[in-house]
CSV table of C-alpha atoms and ligand atoms in Angstrom, one decimal:
chain,number,residue,atom,x,y,z
R,1,MET,CA,-91.3,68.6,-8.2
R,2,GLY,CA,-90.2,70.9,-11.3
R,3,CYS,CA,-88.1,73.7,-12.9
R,4,LYS,CA,-88.5,77.1,-11.3
R,5,ILE,CA,-87.4,80.3,-13.4
R,6,ILE,CA,-85.1,81.9,-11.0
R,7,GLY,CA,-83.5,84.7,-13.4
R,8,CYS,CA,-84.6,86.3,-16.6
R,9,GLY,CA,-83.1,89.0,-18.6
R,10,LYS,CA,-82.8,90.5,-22.3
R,11,ALA,CA,-80.0,92.2,-24.2
R,12,LEU,CA,-80.5,94.7,-27.2
R,13,PRO,CA,-78.1,96.1,-29.6
R,14,GLU,CA,-77.8,99.8,-29.6
R,15,ARG,CA,-78.7,100.7,-32.9
R,16,VAL,CA,-82.3,101.7,-33.0
R,17,VAL,CA,-83.8,101.6,-36.8
R,18,THR,CA,-87.0,103.1,-37.1
R,19,ASN,CA,-89.9,102.6,-39.9
R,20,ASP,CA,-89.3,106.0,-41.1
R,21,GLU,CA,-85.6,105.0,-41.7
R,22,LEU,CA,-86.8,101.7,-43.6
R,23,ALA,CA,-89.1,104.0,-45.7
R,24,GLY,CA,-85.9,105.6,-47.0
R,25,LEU,CA,-84.6,102.2,-48.0
R,26,VAL,CA,-87.4,100.5,-49.5
R,27,ASP,CA,-90.9,101.5,-50.8
R,28,THR,CA,-92.8,101.3,-47.5
R,29,SER,CA,-94.3,103.7,-44.8
R,30,ASP,CA,-94.5,103.9,-40.9
R,31,GLU,CA,-98.1,103.8,-41.5
R,32,TRP,CA,-98.2,100.7,-43.3
R,33,ILE,CA,-95.9,98.9,-40.9
R,34,VAL,CA,-97.7,99.8,-37.9
R,35,THR,CA,-101.0,99.1,-39.2
R,36,ARG,CA,-99.9,95.6,-40.7
R,37,THR,CA,-97.8,94.4,-37.9
R,38,GLY,CA,-97.6,96.6,-34.8
R,39,ILE,CA,-94.0,97.2,-35.3
R,40,ARG,CA,-92.4,100.7,-34.8
R,41,GLU,CA,-88.7,100.0,-34.7
R,42,ARG,CA,-86.3,97.5,-34.2
R,43,ARG,CA,-82.6,97.2,-33.1
R,44,VAL,CA,-79.9,96.3,-35.6
R,45,ALA,CA,-76.5,94.6,-34.3
R,46,VAL,CA,-74.0,96.4,-36.1
R,47,GLY,CA,-71.4,96.5,-33.3
R,48,GLU,CA,-72.6,93.2,-31.2
R,49,THR,CA,-72.2,89.7,-31.9
R,50,ALA,CA,-75.0,87.3,-30.9
R,51,THR,CA,-72.5,86.0,-28.5
R,52,ASP,CA,-72.3,89.7,-26.9
R,53,LEU,CA,-76.2,89.7,-26.8
R,54,GLY,CA,-76.5,86.1,-25.4
R,55,ALA,CA,-74.0,86.8,-22.8
R,56,THR,CA,-75.4,90.1,-21.6
R,57,ALA,CA,-78.7,88.7,-21.5
R,58,ALA,CA,-77.5,85.7,-19.5
R,59,ARG,CA,-75.5,87.9,-17.1
R,60,ARG,CA,-78.8,89.8,-16.3
R,61,ALA,CA,-80.6,86.4,-15.7
R,62,LEU,CA,-77.9,85.2,-13.5
R,63,GLY,CA,-77.7,88.5,-11.8
R,64,THR,CA,-73.8,89.2,-12.3
R,65,GLU,CA,-74.9,92.1,-14.1
R,66,ALA,CA,-77.7,94.9,-13.3
R,67,GLY,CA,-80.9,94.9,-15.4
R,68,GLY,CA,-82.5,91.6,-15.0
R,69,TRP,CA,-85.0,89.9,-13.1
R,70,ARG,CA,-84.1,87.8,-10.2
R,71,GLU,CA,-86.1,85.6,-7.8
R,72,ALA,CA,-84.0,86.3,-4.9
R,73,GLU,CA,-81.0,88.8,-4.1
R,74,GLY,CA,-77.7,87.9,-5.1
R,75,ALA,CA,-76.0,86.4,-8.2
R,76,VAL,CA,-76.2,82.7,-9.1
R,77,ASP,CA,-73.1,81.0,-8.5
R,78,PRO,CA,-71.4,80.3,-12.2
R,79,THR,CA,-70.0,76.9,-11.0
R,80,SER,CA,-73.6,75.7,-10.3
R,81,ILE,CA,-74.8,75.9,-13.8
R,82,ASP,CA,-74.8,72.3,-15.4
R,83,LEU,CA,-76.0,73.1,-18.8
R,84,VAL,CA,-76.4,76.1,-21.4
R,85,VAL,CA,-78.8,75.7,-24.2
R,86,CYS,CA,-79.0,78.2,-26.9
R,87,MET,CA,-81.9,78.6,-29.6
R,88,THR,CA,-81.0,80.5,-32.5
R,89,ILE,CA,-80.8,80.6,-36.3
R,90,SER,CA,-78.4,83.1,-36.7
R,91,GLY,CA,-75.5,82.2,-34.3
R,92,ASP,CA,-72.1,83.8,-34.8
R,93,THR,CA,-70.7,80.3,-36.0
R,94,VAL,CA,-71.9,76.8,-36.9
R,95,VAL,CA,-69.0,75.4,-34.8
R,96,PRO,CA,-68.6,76.2,-31.9
R,97,SER,CA,-72.3,76.2,-31.1
R,98,GLN,CA,-73.7,79.5,-30.1
R,99,ALA,CA,-74.3,78.0,-26.5
R,100,ALA,CA,-70.7,77.0,-26.4
R,101,MET,CA,-69.7,80.7,-27.3
R,102,ILE,CA,-71.9,81.8,-24.7
R,103,LYS,CA,-70.7,79.7,-21.9
R,104,ALA,CA,-67.0,80.5,-22.8
R,105,ALA,CA,-67.8,84.2,-22.6
R,106,LEU,CA,-69.5,83.7,-19.1
R,107,GLY,CA,-66.9,81.2,-17.9
R,108,LEU,CA,-69.2,78.4,-16.5
R,109,PRO,CA,-66.7,75.7,-15.8
R,110,ASN,CA,-69.0,72.9,-15.3
R,111,ALA,CA,-71.7,73.5,-17.9
R,112,VAL,CA,-72.3,71.4,-21.2
R,113,ALA,CA,-73.5,73.6,-24.0
R,114,PHE,CA,-75.4,72.9,-27.3
R,115,ASP,CA,-78.0,74.5,-29.5
R,116,VAL,CA,-81.5,74.0,-30.6
R,117,ASN,CA,-83.1,75.1,-34.0
R,118,ALA,CA,-86.7,75.4,-34.1
R,119,ALA,CA,-86.8,78.7,-35.9
R,120,CYS,CA,-89.1,81.2,-34.1
R,121,ALA,CA,-90.6,78.5,-31.8
R,122,GLY,CA,-87.2,77.9,-30.7
R,123,CYS,CA,-87.9,79.1,-27.2
R,124,VAL,CA,-90.6,76.7,-26.3
R,125,TYR,CA,-88.7,73.7,-27.8
R,126,GLY,CA,-85.4,75.0,-25.9
R,127,MET,CA,-87.5,75.1,-22.7
R,128,GLU,CA,-89.1,71.8,-23.1
R,129,VAL,CA,-85.7,70.0,-24.0
R,130,VAL,CA,-84.0,71.6,-20.9
R,131,THR,CA,-86.8,71.0,-18.5
R,132,GLN,CA,-87.1,67.4,-19.6
R,133,MET,CA,-83.4,67.0,-19.2
R,134,LEU,CA,-83.5,68.5,-15.7
R,135,GLU,CA,-86.3,66.1,-14.7
R,136,MET,CA,-84.8,62.8,-16.2
R,137,SER,CA,-81.7,63.8,-14.4
R,138,ALA,CA,-83.4,64.1,-11.0
R,139,ILE,CA,-85.2,60.8,-11.5
R,140,ASP,CA,-81.9,59.2,-12.4
R,141,GLN,CA,-80.1,60.8,-9.4
R,142,ARG,CA,-83.2,59.6,-7.0
R,143,ALA,CA,-82.7,56.0,-8.4
R,144,ALA,CA,-79.0,55.9,-8.4
R,145,ALA,CA,-79.1,57.2,-4.5
R,146,ALA,CA,-82.0,54.6,-3.9
R,147,GLU,CA,-79.7,51.8,-5.6
R,148,GLY,CA,-76.4,52.9,-4.1
R,149,ARG,CA,-74.9,53.3,-7.8
R,150,PRO,CA,-73.6,56.4,-9.5
R,151,PRO,CA,-75.9,58.3,-11.9
R,152,ARG,CA,-76.4,57.1,-15.4
R,153,SER,CA,-76.1,60.6,-17.0
R,154,ASN,CA,-74.4,64.1,-16.0
R,155,PRO,CA,-76.5,65.1,-13.1
R,156,MET,CA,-78.2,68.3,-14.1
R,157,ARG,CA,-79.8,70.6,-11.8
R,158,ARG,CA,-79.4,74.0,-12.9
R,159,ALA,CA,-79.4,75.3,-16.7
R,160,LEU,CA,-79.1,78.4,-18.4
R,161,VAL,CA,-81.5,78.8,-21.7
R,162,VAL,CA,-80.5,81.6,-23.9
R,163,GLY,CA,-82.5,82.9,-27.2
R,164,ALA,CA,-79.6,84.8,-29.1
R,165,GLU,CA,-80.5,86.2,-32.7
R,166,ARG,CA,-78.3,88.4,-35.1
R,167,LEU,CA,-81.2,87.9,-37.3
R,168,THR,CA,-80.8,90.9,-39.5
R,169,ARG,CA,-77.6,89.2,-41.1
R,170,LEU,CA,-80.4,87.2,-42.9
R,171,VAL,CA,-82.4,90.0,-44.1
R,172,ASP,CA,-82.5,91.1,-47.7
R,173,TRP,CA,-82.6,94.9,-47.2
R,174,THR,CA,-84.0,95.2,-50.6
R,175,ASP,CA,-87.0,93.2,-49.6
R,176,ARG,CA,-89.9,95.4,-48.2
R,177,ALA,CA,-92.1,92.3,-47.3
R,178,THR,CA,-89.7,91.0,-45.0
R,179,CYS,CA,-86.9,93.4,-44.0
R,180,VAL,CA,-89.6,95.5,-42.1
R,181,LEU,CA,-90.3,92.7,-39.7
R,182,PHE,CA,-87.1,91.4,-38.0
R,183,GLY,CA,-84.7,92.8,-35.4
R,184,ASP,CA,-81.9,91.6,-33.1
R,185,GLY,CA,-81.4,90.7,-29.7
R,186,ALA,CA,-81.5,88.1,-26.8
R,187,GLY,CA,-83.2,86.6,-24.1
R,188,ALA,CA,-82.2,84.4,-21.2
R,189,VAL,CA,-83.7,82.5,-18.0
R,190,VAL,CA,-81.9,80.4,-15.3
R,191,LEU,CA,-83.9,77.2,-14.4
R,192,ASP,CA,-83.5,75.8,-11.3
R,193,TRP,CA,-84.8,72.2,-10.3
R,194,ARG,CA,-86.9,71.9,-7.3
R,195,GLU,CA,-88.1,68.9,-5.4
R,196,ASP,CA,-91.1,71.3,-3.9
R,197,GLU,CA,-92.3,73.4,-7.0
R,198,PRO,CA,-94.6,72.3,-9.6
R,199,GLY,CA,-92.5,73.8,-12.5
R,200,VAL,CA,-94.0,73.0,-16.1
R,201,LEU,CA,-97.7,71.9,-15.9
R,202,SER,CA,-98.1,70.8,-19.5
R,203,SER,CA,-96.4,71.3,-23.1
R,204,PHE,CA,-97.2,70.7,-26.4
R,205,LEU,CA,-94.9,70.5,-29.9
R,206,LYS,CA,-96.1,70.1,-33.2
R,207,ASN,CA,-94.4,70.2,-36.6
R,208,THR,CA,-96.3,70.6,-39.8
R,209,ASP,CA,-94.3,69.8,-43.2
R,210,ASP,CA,-93.6,73.0,-45.3
R,211,PRO,CA,-93.4,71.5,-48.9
R,212,GLU,CA,-94.2,74.9,-50.4
R,213,GLY,CA,-91.3,76.5,-48.6
R,214,VAL,CA,-93.5,79.1,-47.2
R,215,LEU,CA,-90.7,80.2,-44.4
R,216,THR,CA,-87.2,79.2,-45.4
R,217,VAL,CA,-83.5,80.5,-45.2
R,218,ALA,CA,-81.2,78.4,-47.2
R,219,ASN,CA,-77.5,77.7,-46.8
R,220,ALA,CA,-75.8,79.0,-49.8
R,221,PHE,CA,-74.6,76.0,-51.9
R,222,ASP,CA,-71.0,76.1,-52.2
R,223,MET,CA,-68.8,73.0,-53.6
R,224,THR,CA,-65.7,74.9,-54.1
R,225,THR,CA,-63.7,73.2,-51.7
R,226,PHE,CA,-64.8,69.9,-53.1
R,227,PRO,CA,-61.3,68.5,-53.9
R,228,PHE,CA,-62.3,65.7,-56.8
R,229,GLY,CA,-64.4,67.6,-59.0
R,230,GLY,CA,-67.4,66.8,-61.0
R,231,ALA,CA,-69.8,65.1,-58.7
R,232,ILE,CA,-72.2,67.9,-59.0
R,233,GLU,CA,-71.7,69.9,-62.1
R,234,ALA,CA,-72.2,73.6,-61.4
R,235,ALA,CA,-75.1,75.0,-63.7
R,236,GLY,CA,-76.8,78.0,-64.0
R,237,GLU,CA,-76.1,81.6,-62.3
R,238,HIS,CA,-77.7,82.8,-59.4
R,239,SER,CA,-77.6,86.7,-58.6
R,240,VAL,CA,-77.3,87.5,-55.1
R,241,ALA,CA,-78.6,90.4,-54.0
R,242,ALA,CA,-76.6,91.4,-50.7
R,243,ALA,CA,-77.1,94.6,-48.6
R,244,THR,CA,-75.5,95.6,-45.5
R,245,LEU,CA,-77.4,98.2,-43.1
R,246,ASN,CA,-74.6,100.7,-42.0
R,247,ASP,CA,-75.8,103.9,-40.5
R,248,GLY,CA,-79.1,103.5,-42.3
R,249,THR,CA,-77.9,103.1,-45.7
R,250,ALA,CA,-78.0,100.0,-47.7
R,251,ALA,CA,-75.3,98.8,-50.2
R,252,ALA,CA,-76.8,96.1,-52.8
R,253,LEU,CA,-74.3,94.3,-54.9
R,254,ASP,CA,-74.6,91.6,-57.5
R,255,ALA,CA,-72.6,88.5,-57.3
R,256,PRO,CA,-73.2,85.8,-59.6
R,257,GLU,CA,-72.6,82.3,-58.1
R,258,ALA,CA,-72.3,79.0,-59.7
R,259,CYS,CA,-75.0,76.8,-58.5
R,260,PRO,CA,-75.9,73.0,-59.0
R,261,GLU,CA,-78.8,72.3,-61.2
R,262,GLY,CA,-82.0,71.9,-59.2
R,263,TYR,CA,-80.6,74.0,-56.2
R,264,GLU,CA,-81.2,77.2,-57.8
R,265,GLY,CA,-83.7,78.5,-55.4
R,266,ALA,CA,-81.6,77.2,-52.6
R,267,LEU,CA,-79.2,79.8,-53.2
R,268,ASN,CA,-80.8,82.7,-51.5
R,269,PRO,CA,-79.5,83.0,-48.0
R,270,TYR,CA,-81.8,85.3,-46.7
R,271,ILE,CA,-85.3,85.0,-45.1
R,272,ASN,CA,-87.9,83.9,-47.7
R,273,MET,CA,-91.5,84.3,-46.4
R,274,GLN,CA,-94.9,84.0,-47.9
R,275,GLY,CA,-96.4,86.3,-45.4
R,276,GLN,CA,-100.1,85.3,-45.9
R,277,ALA,CA,-99.6,81.4,-45.7
R,278,VAL,CA,-97.3,82.0,-42.5
R,279,PHE,CA,-100.0,84.3,-41.1
R,280,LYS,CA,-102.6,81.7,-41.6
R,281,PHE,CA,-100.7,79.1,-40.0
R,282,ALA,CA,-99.5,81.3,-37.4
R,283,SER,CA,-102.8,82.3,-35.9
R,284,ASN,CA,-104.3,78.9,-36.0
R,285,ALA,CA,-101.1,77.2,-34.7
R,286,MET,CA,-100.9,79.5,-31.6
R,287,ALA,CA,-104.7,79.0,-30.6
R,288,GLU,CA,-104.1,75.1,-31.1
R,289,ALA,CA,-101.0,74.9,-29.1
R,290,ALA,CA,-102.5,76.9,-26.3
R,291,LEU,CA,-105.7,74.9,-26.2
R,292,ALA,CA,-103.7,71.8,-26.2
R,293,VAL,CA,-101.5,72.8,-23.1
R,294,LEU,CA,-104.7,74.0,-21.3
R,295,ASP,CA,-106.2,70.4,-22.1
R,296,ARG,CA,-103.2,68.6,-20.7
R,297,ALA,CA,-102.9,70.6,-17.7
R,298,GLY,CA,-106.7,70.3,-17.0
R,299,MET,CA,-106.9,74.1,-16.7
R,300,GLY,CA,-109.1,76.9,-18.4
R,301,ILE,CA,-107.8,80.0,-20.1
R,302,ASP,CA,-109.1,82.1,-17.3
R,303,GLU,CA,-106.7,80.5,-14.7
R,304,VAL,CA,-103.5,81.7,-16.7
R,305,LYS,CA,-102.2,85.0,-15.6
R,306,CYS,CA,-100.0,85.8,-18.5
R,307,ILE,CA,-99.5,84.6,-21.9
R,308,VAL,CA,-96.2,85.5,-23.8
R,309,PRO,CA,-96.4,84.7,-27.3
R,310,HIS,CA,-93.7,84.7,-30.0
R,311,GLN,CA,-93.6,88.4,-31.0
R,312,ALA,CA,-94.1,88.2,-35.1
R,313,ASN,CA,-97.0,90.4,-35.5
R,314,GLU,CA,-99.6,92.0,-33.4
R,315,ARG,CA,-102.3,91.2,-35.8
R,316,ILE,CA,-101.3,87.5,-35.1
R,317,ILE,CA,-101.7,87.9,-31.4
R,318,LYS,CA,-105.1,89.5,-31.8
R,319,TYR,CA,-106.3,86.8,-34.0
R,320,ALA,CA,-105.4,84.1,-31.2
R,321,ALA,CA,-106.9,86.0,-28.5
R,322,LYS,CA,-110.0,86.1,-30.4
R,323,LYS,CA,-109.9,82.7,-31.0
R,324,LEU,CA,-109.3,81.7,-27.3
R,325,GLY,CA,-112.2,84.4,-26.2
R,326,ILE,CA,-109.8,86.4,-24.2
R,327,GLY,CA,-108.5,90.0,-24.6
R,328,LEU,CA,-105.2,91.4,-25.9
R,329,ASP,CA,-104.2,92.6,-22.2
R,330,ARG,CA,-103.7,89.1,-21.2
R,331,PHE,CA,-100.8,88.9,-23.6
R,332,GLN,CA,-97.2,90.3,-23.0
R,333,VAL,CA,-97.0,92.4,-26.3
R,334,SER,CA,-93.5,93.8,-26.7
R,335,LEU,CA,-92.9,93.6,-30.4
R,336,ALA,CA,-93.4,97.5,-31.3
R,337,SER,CA,-89.9,98.7,-30.0
R,338,VAL,CA,-88.0,95.2,-31.4
R,339,GLY,CA,-89.8,93.6,-34.0
R,340,ASN,CA,-89.7,89.9,-34.8
R,341,THR,CA,-86.4,88.5,-33.3
R,342,SER,CA,-87.1,84.7,-33.9
R,343,ALA,CA,-85.9,82.4,-31.3
R,344,SER,CA,-85.1,85.3,-28.9
R,345,SER,CA,-88.6,86.9,-29.0
R,346,VAL,CA,-90.3,84.9,-26.2
R,347,LEU,CA,-87.4,85.1,-23.6
R,348,MET,CA,-87.2,88.9,-24.3
R,349,ALA,CA,-91.0,89.4,-23.8
R,350,LEU,CA,-90.7,87.1,-20.6
R,351,ALA,CA,-88.1,89.4,-19.3
R,352,ASP,CA,-90.3,92.6,-19.9
R,353,ALA,CA,-93.5,90.4,-18.2
R,354,TYR,CA,-91.1,89.8,-15.2
R,355,GLN,CA,-89.5,93.2,-14.9
R,356,GLY,CA,-92.9,94.9,-15.4
R,357,GLY,CA,-94.3,93.0,-12.3
R,358,ARG,CA,-96.7,90.8,-14.5
R,359,ILE,CA,-95.7,87.7,-13.0
R,360,GLU,CA,-95.9,86.8,-9.3
R,361,PRO,CA,-95.1,83.5,-7.7
R,362,GLY,CA,-97.7,80.8,-8.1
R,363,ASP,CA,-99.0,82.5,-11.3
R,364,ALA,CA,-99.6,80.2,-14.4
R,365,VAL,CA,-97.8,81.5,-17.3
R,366,MET,CA,-98.0,80.4,-20.6
R,367,LEU,CA,-95.3,80.5,-23.6
R,368,VAL,CA,-96.4,80.0,-27.1
R,369,GLY,CA,-94.2,79.9,-30.3
R,370,PHE,CA,-94.6,79.2,-34.1
R,371,GLY,CA,-92.1,79.4,-36.8
R,372,GLY,CA,-90.2,77.8,-39.9
R,373,GLY,CA,-90.4,74.1,-40.0
R,374,LEU,CA,-93.3,74.9,-39.8
R,375,THR,CA,-93.0,74.5,-36.0
R,376,ALA,CA,-95.5,75.3,-33.3
R,377,GLY,CA,-95.7,74.8,-29.5
R,378,ALA,CA,-96.6,75.9,-25.9
R,379,LEU,CA,-95.4,75.7,-22.7
R,380,LEU,CA,-97.6,76.5,-19.4
R,381,TYR,CA,-95.6,76.6,-16.1
R,382,ARG,CA,-96.3,77.8,-12.5
R,383,ALA,CA,-94.1,80.7,-11.7
C,1,ACO,N1,-94.8,98.4,-47.4
C,1,ACO,C1,-95.9,98.5,-47.9
C,1,ACO,N2,-96.4,97.7,-48.7
C,1,ACO,C2,-95.9,96.3,-48.6
C,1,ACO,C3,-94.9,96.1,-47.6
C,1,ACO,C4,-94.2,96.9,-47.0
C,1,ACO,N3,-93.3,96.7,-46.3
C,1,ACO,N4,-94.8,94.4,-47.8
C,1,ACO,C5,-95.6,94.2,-48.7
C,1,ACO,N5,-96.4,95.3,-49.1
C,1,ACO,C6,-97.4,95.1,-50.1
C,1,ACO,C7,-97.5,93.9,-51.0
C,1,ACO,O1,-96.6,94.1,-52.0
C,1,ACO,C8,-99.0,94.1,-51.1
C,1,ACO,O2,-99.2,94.5,-52.3
C,1,ACO,P1,-100.2,94.4,-53.5
C,1,ACO,O3,-101.6,94.3,-52.8
C,1,ACO,O4,-100.2,95.7,-54.4
C,1,ACO,O5,-99.8,93.1,-54.0
C,1,ACO,C9,-99.6,94.3,-50.1
C,1,ACO,O6,-98.6,95.2,-49.3
C,1,ACO,C10,-100.3,93.4,-49.3
C,1,ACO,O7,-99.1,92.4,-48.9
C,1,ACO,P2,-99.7,91.1,-48.1
C,1,ACO,O8,-98.5,90.1,-48.0
C,1,ACO,O9,-101.1,90.7,-48.3
C,1,ACO,O10,-99.8,92.0,-46.5
C,1,ACO,P3,-100.1,91.1,-45.3
C,1,ACO,O11,-101.4,92.0,-44.8
C,1,ACO,O12,-100.3,89.8,-45.4
C,1,ACO,O13,-99.0,91.5,-44.3
C,1,ACO,C11,-97.2,90.4,-43.5
C,1,ACO,C12,-97.7,90.9,-44.4
C,1,ACO,C13,-96.9,91.4,-42.4
C,1,ACO,C14,-95.8,89.7,-43.7
C,1,ACO,C15,-98.1,89.4,-42.7
C,1,ACO,O14,-98.4,88.5,-43.7
C,1,ACO,C16,-97.3,88.6,-41.7
C,1,ACO,O15,-97.1,89.1,-40.5
C,1,ACO,N6,-97.0,87.3,-41.8
C,1,ACO,C17,-96.5,86.3,-40.8
C,1,ACO,C18,-95.1,86.7,-40.7
C,1,ACO,C19,-94.8,85.8,-39.3
C,1,ACO,O16,-95.2,86.0,-38.4
C,1,ACO,N7,-93.6,85.2,-39.5
C,1,ACO,C20,-93.2,84.4,-38.3
C,1,ACO,C21,-92.3,83.3,-38.6
C,1,ACO,S1,-90.6,84.2,-38.9
C,1,ACO,C22,-89.5,82.9,-38.8
C,1,ACO,O17,-89.9,82.0,-38.4
C,1,ACO,C23,-88.0,83.4,-38.9
C-alpha cells in the first residue's frame, strides 16, 4: 500500500528574463552565470501571483486544464481532494495560507489546506508530510472499520501537493551574487492512496543548524503598530535598498527604517546567501540524503531510473553525481530555463520528467532537496 502520483503539472510566469538582460542591471555576464550555475534565463512574475501559478500547476496536475501529465484519461473529481499542502517561502499572504488561497481558487469543497516552509527542501518535506498523513489515515480507517467505530481523524485518501513561489519578490536586484540565481514558478502533484501500490519506498530528512546565517530571508522588523510604546526602543537606522523589475529596469530606493538594537542585520528582507558555504553544504547534503534513502530501501543507485534534484546549480548536481558514481544523465536537470525556484523546483522538474517520458509505471524515482534552515532530504518512490 502507498501513495501514487496520478497527475503532475507546472506553471511559469510569462516574462522571460535572460542573463544578458541581468547583465544590463548588475555587473555580470551570460558567460559567468552559465559557467558557474548552468542558468540561461528565468521567469519573473510581473503579472501573476503565487496563487495564479500554484492554481494553474494544480489544474494541470488534476487534468482540469491541458498541459500536465496524467496517469489516466479524464480529470480528477475536485470533490475527491481531501488535502491541499503548499510548500512556499514567498506566498502571496501569510494569512490565509498559500494552500488555502489555491484551494479557494480551484474550488475544492472537501479539502483542508496548510503550508509547509522548509525553504528549497520544501518539496521533499511536503511530500513526506502528505504521504505520512495519507498512510496514517488509511491505518486509522482500517482500524475503525475493524473495531466498528468512526475514524479518529479526517479520512484522507487524495491530496494535492503544490510548490508555488514568487521568489523574485525576495530578490535584491542590486546584488549580483544572488539576483542571477532565482526565478518564479509552480509545480504540483496529485497523490492518491492505493492499497495495492508500493508508493514511497523510503525517506530521509535532516536539519543542520545555521548559526552563521549562510542562507536567510528576514521578516522586516516593524513595531509601529505596537500601541503601548517603549517595550523595545527603536535604535539605529537601516538602509533598505529596494528594487522592482519592470520590463527589465530596476529602481533602487533608499528607505531608512528604525530598527531595534541587535536586530539591524535582520532587517534585510531579501535572500542573503553566502554562496560558497551553501554550495559546500548542498553538494554533500544531496549525496548524503540520496545514499540514506537507498540504504533505507535496501536498493542500489543503479535501480533508480530518475533522480529529480533541487534545481539550484548544475555544478552542485554534477558534484553529487560524482559522489554517487553516476552520470549527470541520470538526473532531471531543468534549471537552464527557470533558475532556482526554491520549493517549486523539484515538482517543476518532476513535471518535465513525466512529460518528457522519463518516468514509467514501476520505475523507482528519487526526489532530493536542500535549502535554508539548513534543510536537506530525499524521498524514494515507485511510480
Ligand atoms: N557575476 C559576476 N561575478 C560574480 C557574480 C555574478 N553574478 N556573483 C559573484 N561574482 C564574483 C564574486 O564577487 C567573486 O569575485 P572575487 O573573486 O573578485 O571576489 C567571484 O565571482 C567568485 O564568487 P564565488 O561566490 O566564489 O562564486 P562561486 O563559484 O561560489 O559561485 C554561486 C557563486 C553560484 C552563488 C555558488 O556559490 C552557488 O551556487 N552556491 C549555492 C547556492 C544555492 O544552492 N542555493 C540553494 C539554496 S537557496 C534557498 O534555499 C532559498
